PDB file of C-alpha atoms in Angstrom:
ATOM      1  CA  ALA A   1      67.033  53.815 122.813  1.00 78.00           C
ATOM      2  CA  GLN A   2      67.259  54.249 119.072  1.00 85.00           C
ATOM      3  CA  THR A   3      65.056  51.863 117.105  1.00 92.00           C
ATOM      4  CA  VAL A   4      64.244  51.629 113.424  1.00 95.00           C
ATOM      5  CA  THR A   5      61.291  49.671 112.031  1.00 96.00           C
ATOM      6  CA  GLN A   6      60.693  48.692 108.429  1.00 97.00           C
ATOM      7  CA  SER A   7      57.359  46.901 108.201  1.00 95.00           C
ATOM      8  CA  GLN A   8      57.574  45.794 104.570  1.00 96.00           C
ATOM      9  CA  PRO A   9      59.914  42.804 104.201  1.00 95.00           C
ATOM     10  CA  GLU A  10      59.364  42.599 100.442  1.00 97.00           C
ATOM     11  CA  MET A  11      57.922  44.808  97.743  1.00 97.00           C
ATOM     12  CA  SER A  12      57.775  44.744  93.995  1.00 97.00           C
ATOM     13  CA  VAL A  13      57.111  47.377  91.363  1.00 97.00           C
ATOM     14  CA  GLN A  14      56.864  47.501  87.596  1.00 98.00           C
ATOM     15  CA  GLU A  15      59.622  49.245  85.723  1.00 97.00           C
ATOM     16  CA  ALA A  16      58.935  52.997  85.282  1.00 97.00           C
ATOM     17  CA  GLU A  17      56.387  53.078  88.108  1.00 97.00           C
ATOM     18  CA  THR A  18      56.684  54.668  91.538  1.00 98.00           C
ATOM     19  CA  VAL A  19      57.120  52.839  94.831  1.00 98.00           C
ATOM     20  CA  THR A  20      57.272  54.002  98.446  1.00 98.00           C
ATOM     21  CA  LEU A  21      59.173  52.205 101.185  1.00 98.00           C
ATOM     22  CA  SER A  22      58.140  52.858 104.786  1.00 98.00           C
ATOM     23  CA  CYS A  23      60.271  53.455 107.854  1.00 97.00           C
ATOM     24  CA  THR A  24      59.424  54.512 111.382  1.00 97.00           C
ATOM     25  CA  TYR A  25      61.914  55.225 114.111  1.00 96.00           C
ATOM     26  CA  ASP A  26      62.258  56.210 117.718  1.00 95.00           C
ATOM     27  CA  THR A  27      64.802  58.549 119.258  1.00 92.00           C
ATOM     28  CA  SER A  28      64.994  60.949 122.153  1.00 89.00           C
ATOM     29  CA  GLU A  29      67.355  63.228 120.258  1.00 88.00           C
ATOM     30  CA  ASN A  30      66.112  66.459 118.730  1.00 86.00           C
ATOM     31  CA  ASN A  31      68.827  66.928 116.118  1.00 87.00           C
ATOM     32  CA  TYR A  32      69.818  63.886 114.115  1.00 90.00           C
ATOM     33  CA  TYR A  33      70.268  62.484 110.637  1.00 92.00           C
ATOM     34  CA  LEU A  34      68.311  59.768 108.900  1.00 94.00           C
ATOM     35  CA  PHE A  35      69.610  57.674 106.032  1.00 95.00           C
ATOM     36  CA  TRP A  36      68.413  55.309 103.352  1.00 97.00           C
ATOM     37  CA  TYR A  37      71.003  52.812 102.136  1.00 96.00           C
ATOM     38  CA  LYS A  38      70.715  50.437  99.189  1.00 96.00           C
ATOM     39  CA  GLN A  39      72.377  47.009  99.158  1.00 94.00           C
ATOM     40  CA  PRO A  40      72.260  45.284  95.742  1.00 91.00           C
ATOM     41  CA  PRO A  41      72.912  41.551  95.444  1.00 84.00           C
ATOM     42  CA  SER A  42      76.612  42.405  95.004  1.00 71.00           C
ATOM     43  CA  ARG A  43      76.477  43.358  98.679  1.00 73.00           C
ATOM     44  CA  GLN A  44      78.053  46.840  98.682  1.00 88.00           C
ATOM     45  CA  MET A  45      76.007  49.178 100.854  1.00 92.00           C
ATOM     46  CA  ILE A  46      75.443  52.446  98.993  1.00 93.00           C
ATOM     47  CA  LEU A  47      74.067  55.687 100.388  1.00 94.00           C
ATOM     48  CA  VAL A  48      70.830  56.662  98.667  1.00 96.00           C
ATOM     49  CA  ILE A  49      69.750  59.763 100.529  1.00 95.00           C
ATOM     50  CA  ARG A  50      70.265  61.642 103.773  1.00 95.00           C
ATOM     51  CA  GLN A  51      67.869  63.839 105.741  1.00 94.00           C
ATOM     52  CA  GLU A  52      68.767  66.280 108.492  1.00 91.00           C
ATOM     53  CA  ALA A  53      66.069  66.392 111.131  1.00 90.00           C
ATOM     54  CA  TYR A  54      66.258  70.141 111.674  1.00 87.00           C
ATOM     55  CA  LYS A  55      65.454  70.775 108.013  1.00 86.00           C
ATOM     56  CA  GLN A  56      61.762  70.887 107.169  1.00 81.00           C
ATOM     57  CA  GLN A  57      62.391  70.435 103.463  1.00 87.00           C
ATOM     58  CA  ASN A  58      62.380  66.835 102.309  1.00 91.00           C
ATOM     59  CA  ALA A  59      65.632  65.617 100.759  1.00 90.00           C
ATOM     60  CA  THR A  60      65.714  64.722  97.065  1.00 90.00           C
ATOM     61  CA  GLU A  61      68.362  62.961  94.976  1.00 91.00           C
ATOM     62  CA  ASN A  62      67.329  62.561  91.348  1.00 94.00           C
ATOM     63  CA  ARG A  63      64.584  59.862  91.301  1.00 96.00           C
ATOM     64  CA  PHE A  64      64.774  59.335  95.070  1.00 97.00           C
ATOM     65  CA  SER A  65      62.937  61.501  97.557  1.00 96.00           C
ATOM     66  CA  VAL A  66      61.835  61.193 101.159  1.00 96.00           C
ATOM     67  CA  ASN A  67      58.715  62.081 103.083  1.00 95.00           C
ATOM     68  CA  PHE A  68      60.047  63.079 106.481  1.00 95.00           C
ATOM     69  CA  GLN A  69      57.476  63.630 109.231  1.00 94.00           C
ATOM     70  CA  LYS A  70      59.371  64.432 112.401  1.00 93.00           C
ATOM     71  CA  ALA A  71      56.412  64.506 114.780  1.00 92.00           C
ATOM     72  CA  ALA A  72      55.208  61.121 113.557  1.00 94.00           C
ATOM     73  CA  LYS A  73      58.803  59.785 113.443  1.00 95.00           C
ATOM     74  CA  SER A  74      58.239  58.569 109.928  1.00 96.00           C
ATOM     75  CA  PHE A  75      60.801  58.556 107.116  1.00 96.00           C
ATOM     76  CA  SER A  76      59.590  56.975 103.871  1.00 97.00           C
ATOM     77  CA  LEU A  77      61.541  56.654 100.622  1.00 97.00           C
ATOM     78  CA  LYS A  78      59.883  57.264  97.265  1.00 98.00           C
ATOM     79  CA  ILE A  79      61.489  55.909  94.112  1.00 98.00           C
ATOM     80  CA  SER A  80      60.106  57.409  90.916  1.00 97.00           C
ATOM     81  CA  ASP A  81      60.486  55.948  87.421  1.00 97.00           C
ATOM     82  CA  SER A  82      61.779  52.667  88.874  1.00 97.00           C
ATOM     83  CA  GLN A  83      64.612  51.000  86.981  1.00 97.00           C
ATOM     84  CA  LEU A  84      65.801  47.391  86.950  1.00 95.00           C
ATOM     85  CA  GLY A  85      68.991  48.527  88.686  1.00 94.00           C
ATOM     86  CA  ASP A  86      66.935  49.657  91.676  1.00 96.00           C
ATOM     87  CA  THR A  87      66.415  46.000  92.612  1.00 96.00           C
ATOM     88  CA  ALA A  88      68.082  45.675  96.027  1.00 96.00           C
ATOM     89  CA  MET A  89      67.624  45.568  99.781  1.00 96.00           C
ATOM     90  CA  TYR A  90      66.850  48.998 101.175  1.00 97.00           C
ATOM     91  CA  PHE A  91      67.762  49.860 104.744  1.00 97.00           C
ATOM     92  CA  CYS A  92      66.567  52.798 106.776  1.00 97.00           C
ATOM     93  CA  ALA A  93      69.189  53.896 109.326  1.00 95.00           C
ATOM     94  CA  LEU A  94      69.475  56.215 112.317  1.00 94.00           C
ATOM     95  CA  PRO A  95      72.735  57.023 114.127  1.00 90.00           C
ATOM     96  CA  THR A  96      72.864  56.788 117.916  1.00 87.00           C
ATOM     97  CA  PRO A  97      74.474  59.620 119.915  1.00 84.00           C
ATOM     98  CA  THR A  98      77.773  57.677 119.658  1.00 82.00           C
ATOM     99  CA  ASN A  99      77.234  57.341 115.887  1.00 81.00           C
ATOM    100  CA  ASP A 100      76.520  53.625 115.938  1.00 84.00           C
ATOM    101  CA  MET A 101      74.265  53.315 112.866  1.00 89.00           C
ATOM    102  CA  ARG A 102      71.043  51.501 113.795  1.00 92.00           C
ATOM    103  CA  PHE A 103      69.531  49.775 110.779  1.00 94.00           C
ATOM    104  CA  GLY A 104      66.040  48.510 110.168  1.00 95.00           C
ATOM    105  CA  ALA A 105      65.479  44.920 109.050  1.00 94.00           C
ATOM    106  CA  GLY A 106      65.373  46.021 105.428  1.00 96.00           C
ATOM    107  CA  THR A 107      62.907  45.897 102.542  1.00 97.00           C
ATOM    108  CA  ARG A 108      63.697  43.717  99.560  1.00 96.00           C
ATOM    109  CA  LEU A 109      62.592  45.602  96.438  1.00 97.00           C
ATOM    110  CA  THR A 110      62.205  43.859  93.108  1.00 97.00           C
ATOM    111  CA  VAL A 111      61.697  45.903  89.952  1.00 97.00           C
ATOM    112  CA  LYS A 112      59.931  43.849  87.289  1.00 97.00           C
ATOM    113  CA  PRO A 113      60.388  44.455  83.542  1.00 95.00           C
TER     114      PRO A 113
ATOM    115  CA  GLU B   1      88.095  59.175  95.270  1.00 65.00           C
ATOM    116  CA  ALA B   2      88.817  55.555  96.226  1.00 81.00           C
ATOM    117  CA  GLY B   3      86.199  53.872  98.395  1.00 93.00           C
ATOM    118  CA  VAL B   4      86.550  51.662 101.417  1.00 96.00           C
ATOM    119  CA  ALA B   5      88.604  48.565 100.576  1.00 96.00           C
ATOM    120  CA  GLN B   6      88.194  45.194 102.256  1.00 97.00           C
ATOM    121  CA  SER B   7      89.853  41.822 101.861  1.00 96.00           C
ATOM    122  CA  PRO B   8      89.315  39.008 101.449  1.00 96.00           C
ATOM    123  CA  ARG B   9      85.891  39.064  99.766  1.00 95.00           C
ATOM    124  CA  TYR B  10      85.116  35.483 100.766  1.00 96.00           C
ATOM    125  CA  LYS B  11      86.463  33.147 103.416  1.00 97.00           C
ATOM    126  CA  ILE B  12      85.514  29.607 104.353  1.00 98.00           C
ATOM    127  CA  ILE B  13      86.921  28.076 107.535  1.00 97.00           C
ATOM    128  CA  GLU B  14      86.101  25.300 109.935  1.00 97.00           C
ATOM    129  CA  LYS B  15      84.879  25.971 113.450  1.00 96.00           C
ATOM    130  CA  ARG B  16      87.590  26.632 116.013  1.00 96.00           C
ATOM    131  CA  GLN B  17      89.912  28.018 113.323  1.00 97.00           C
ATOM    132  CA  SER B  18      90.995  31.647 113.296  1.00 97.00           C
ATOM    133  CA  VAL B  19      90.414  34.266 110.603  1.00 97.00           C
ATOM    134  CA  ALA B  20      91.366  37.885 109.997  1.00 98.00           C
ATOM    135  CA  PHE B  21      89.782  40.600 107.884  1.00 98.00           C
ATOM    136  CA  TRP B  22      91.426  43.776 106.653  1.00 97.00           C
ATOM    137  CA  CYS B  23      89.944  47.200 105.959  1.00 97.00           C
ATOM    138  CA  ASN B  24      91.394  50.341 104.394  1.00 96.00           C
ATOM    139  CA  PRO B  25      89.087  53.343 104.889  1.00 96.00           C
ATOM    140  CA  ILE B  26      88.628  56.343 102.637  1.00 95.00           C
ATOM    141  CA  SER B  27      91.659  58.596 102.889  1.00 93.00           C
ATOM    142  CA  GLY B  28      91.265  61.204 105.621  1.00 92.00           C
ATOM    143  CA  HIS B  29      88.361  59.500 107.350  1.00 93.00           C
ATOM    144  CA  ALA B  30      88.939  59.546 111.089  1.00 92.00           C
ATOM    145  CA  THR B  31      86.172  57.165 112.099  1.00 94.00           C
ATOM    146  CA  LEU B  32      86.116  53.475 111.185  1.00 95.00           C
ATOM    147  CA  TYR B  33      83.383  50.925 111.930  1.00 96.00           C
ATOM    148  CA  TRP B  34      83.117  47.152 111.772  1.00 97.00           C
ATOM    149  CA  TYR B  35      79.616  45.723 111.355  1.00 96.00           C
ATOM    150  CA  GLN B  36      78.355  42.150 111.324  1.00 97.00           C
ATOM    151  CA  GLN B  37      75.479  41.413 108.948  1.00 95.00           C
ATOM    152  CA  ILE B  38      73.754  38.075 109.368  1.00 94.00           C
ATOM    153  CA  LEU B  39      71.760  36.893 106.356  1.00 88.00           C
ATOM    154  CA  GLY B  40      68.372  38.597 106.158  1.00 85.00           C
ATOM    155  CA  GLN B  41      69.163  41.234 108.795  1.00 89.00           C
ATOM    156  CA  GLY B  42      70.515  44.756 108.943  1.00 91.00           C
ATOM    157  CA  PRO B  43      74.140  45.316 109.948  1.00 93.00           C
ATOM    158  CA  LYS B  44      74.999  45.495 113.645  1.00 94.00           C
ATOM    159  CA  LEU B  45      77.969  47.408 115.016  1.00 94.00           C
ATOM    160  CA  LEU B  46      80.852  45.415 116.441  1.00 96.00           C
ATOM    161  CA  ILE B  47      83.374  48.178 117.088  1.00 96.00           C
ATOM    162  CA  GLN B  48      83.960  51.840 116.312  1.00 95.00           C
ATOM    163  CA  PHE B  49      87.354  53.578 116.156  1.00 94.00           C
ATOM    164  CA  GLN B  50      88.087  57.285 116.209  1.00 92.00           C
ATOM    165  CA  ASN B  51      91.597  57.569 114.741  1.00 89.00           C
ATOM    166  CA  ASN B  52      93.357  54.702 116.561  1.00 85.00           C
ATOM    167  CA  GLY B  53      91.251  54.799 119.722  1.00 92.00           C
ATOM    168  CA  VAL B  54      88.189  52.656 120.464  1.00 93.00           C
ATOM    169  CA  VAL B  55      84.951  54.645 120.841  1.00 91.00           C
ATOM    170  CA  ASP B  56      82.511  51.766 121.277  1.00 91.00           C
ATOM    171  CA  ASP B  57      83.147  48.029 121.483  1.00 94.00           C
ATOM    172  CA  SER B  58      80.216  47.167 123.716  1.00 92.00           C
ATOM    173  CA  GLN B  59      78.801  44.667 121.208  1.00 92.00           C
ATOM    174  CA  LEU B  60      82.088  42.966 120.364  1.00 95.00           C
ATOM    175  CA  PRO B  61      82.304  39.396 121.745  1.00 94.00           C
ATOM    176  CA  LYS B  62      85.677  40.002 123.309  1.00 94.00           C
ATOM    177  CA  ASP B  63      86.293  36.386 124.244  1.00 95.00           C
ATOM    178  CA  ARG B  64      86.780  35.590 120.564  1.00 97.00           C
ATOM    179  CA  PHE B  65      86.798  38.812 118.554  1.00 97.00           C
ATOM    180  CA  SER B  66      89.536  41.422 118.521  1.00 97.00           C
ATOM    181  CA  ALA B  67      90.197  44.474 116.393  1.00 97.00           C
ATOM    182  CA  GLU B  68      92.901  47.049 116.028  1.00 95.00           C
ATOM    183  CA  ARG B  69      93.542  50.167 114.016  1.00 95.00           C
ATOM    184  CA  LEU B  70      97.216  50.865 113.983  1.00 82.00           C
ATOM    185  CA  LYS B  71      98.330  54.396 113.080  1.00 84.00           C
ATOM    186  CA  GLY B  72      94.716  55.428 112.722  1.00 83.00           C
ATOM    187  CA  VAL B  73      94.348  54.168 109.143  1.00 92.00           C
ATOM    188  CA  ASP B  74      93.974  50.460 108.260  1.00 95.00           C
ATOM    189  CA  SER B  75      92.154  48.098 110.566  1.00 97.00           C
ATOM    190  CA  THR B  76      92.035  44.353 111.118  1.00 97.00           C
ATOM    191  CA  LEU B  77      89.275  42.311 112.714  1.00 98.00           C
ATOM    192  CA  LYS B  78      90.141  38.853 114.024  1.00 98.00           C
ATOM    193  CA  ILE B  79      88.026  35.943 115.174  1.00 97.00           C
ATOM    194  CA  GLN B  80      89.677  33.201 117.230  1.00 97.00           C
ATOM    195  CA  PRO B  81      88.257  30.603 117.585  1.00 96.00           C
ATOM    196  CA  ALA B  82      85.394  30.836 115.113  1.00 97.00           C
ATOM    197  CA  LYS B  83      81.951  29.407 115.831  1.00 97.00           C
ATOM    198  CA  LEU B  84      79.214  28.366 113.433  1.00 97.00           C
ATOM    199  CA  GLU B  85      77.139  31.427 114.405  1.00 96.00           C
ATOM    200  CA  ASP B  86      79.922  33.734 113.201  1.00 97.00           C
ATOM    201  CA  SER B  87      78.899  32.978 109.617  1.00 97.00           C
ATOM    202  CA  ALA B  88      77.957  36.413 108.290  1.00 96.00           C
ATOM    203  CA  VAL B  89      79.099  39.302 106.143  1.00 95.00           C
ATOM    204  CA  TYR B  90      81.576  41.594 107.890  1.00 97.00           C
ATOM    205  CA  LEU B  91      81.275  45.161 106.694  1.00 96.00           C
ATOM    206  CA  CYS B  92      83.764  47.937 107.238  1.00 97.00           C
ATOM    207  CA  ALA B  93      82.648  51.567 107.009  1.00 96.00           C
ATOM    208  CA  SER B  94      84.339  54.917 107.460  1.00 95.00           C
ATOM    209  CA  SER B  95      83.253  58.499 107.951  1.00 93.00           C
ATOM    210  CA  LEU B  96      85.025  61.840 107.956  1.00 90.00           C
ATOM    211  CA  THR B  97      83.962  62.428 111.530  1.00 81.00           C
ATOM    212  CA  GLY B  98      81.794  60.446 113.889  1.00 72.00           C
ATOM    213  CA  ALA B  99      78.688  62.420 112.982  1.00 73.00           C
ATOM    214  CA  ASP B 100      79.111  62.204 109.232  1.00 80.00           C
ATOM    215  CA  THR B 101      77.752  59.875 106.552  1.00 89.00           C
ATOM    216  CA  GLN B 102      79.207  56.378 106.720  1.00 93.00           C
ATOM    217  CA  TYR B 103      80.596  54.829 103.544  1.00 94.00           C
ATOM    218  CA  PHE B 104      80.757  51.066 103.314  1.00 95.00           C
ATOM    219  CA  GLY B 105      83.195  48.631 101.786  1.00 95.00           C
ATOM    220  CA  PRO B 106      82.124  45.566  99.766  1.00 94.00           C
ATOM    221  CA  GLY B 107      82.254  43.284 102.815  1.00 95.00           C
ATOM    222  CA  THR B 108      83.757  39.889 103.555  1.00 96.00           C
ATOM    223  CA  ARG B 109      81.455  36.887 103.493  1.00 95.00           C
ATOM    224  CA  LEU B 110      82.560  34.410 106.156  1.00 97.00           C
ATOM    225  CA  THR B 111      81.308  30.834 106.176  1.00 97.00           C
ATOM    226  CA  VAL B 112      82.134  28.701 109.207  1.00 97.00           C
ATOM    227  CA  LEU B 113      81.670  24.949 108.655  1.00 96.00           C
TER     228      LEU B 113
END
């Protein structure tokens, strides 16, 4: 069964610094996608970054990058040069074979001025 | 490109009343999802449509919840009768195909008193 674990319920970081959010997962699939979504207090879930498991290169989107370790089933999100607008809940997600998106419990990130 | 639209944004009802939510997915997206997000948790799938057919409704409480997607575009989710534990945010998402990135609407916050 697909499971996603986020072990950091809350984190904080100073503006302009770097923070890493952790995620581990379990799946029996060999080819799959992994996602990080951001949910600000306004509630809209926004895609941050996507990683394809068959690609060895880690995905990068501007200040957001991932450290994907397939053998360890680890998928962490690094946010560089943190901005106040990065304050949000961050969810790690893994689709099941029927494309039901399994989400972790989330990490609440606060960026402090 | 217009995003996923949902209405209403907020709804307050008393237990045993009925309520309906509406979702309009991104144009051309074949797959539509309804998720329930209880405060402090990640979203959980209620039902998945591919065009106007149901792919997965295994987690939908069918004694009180129903959903339809007429003509393979808009969708409605209904709860009748509502219970206190139905208080949550109901998120609609769509994707081009079942295996593609899911894009979320702003959600409907339901409060059952």
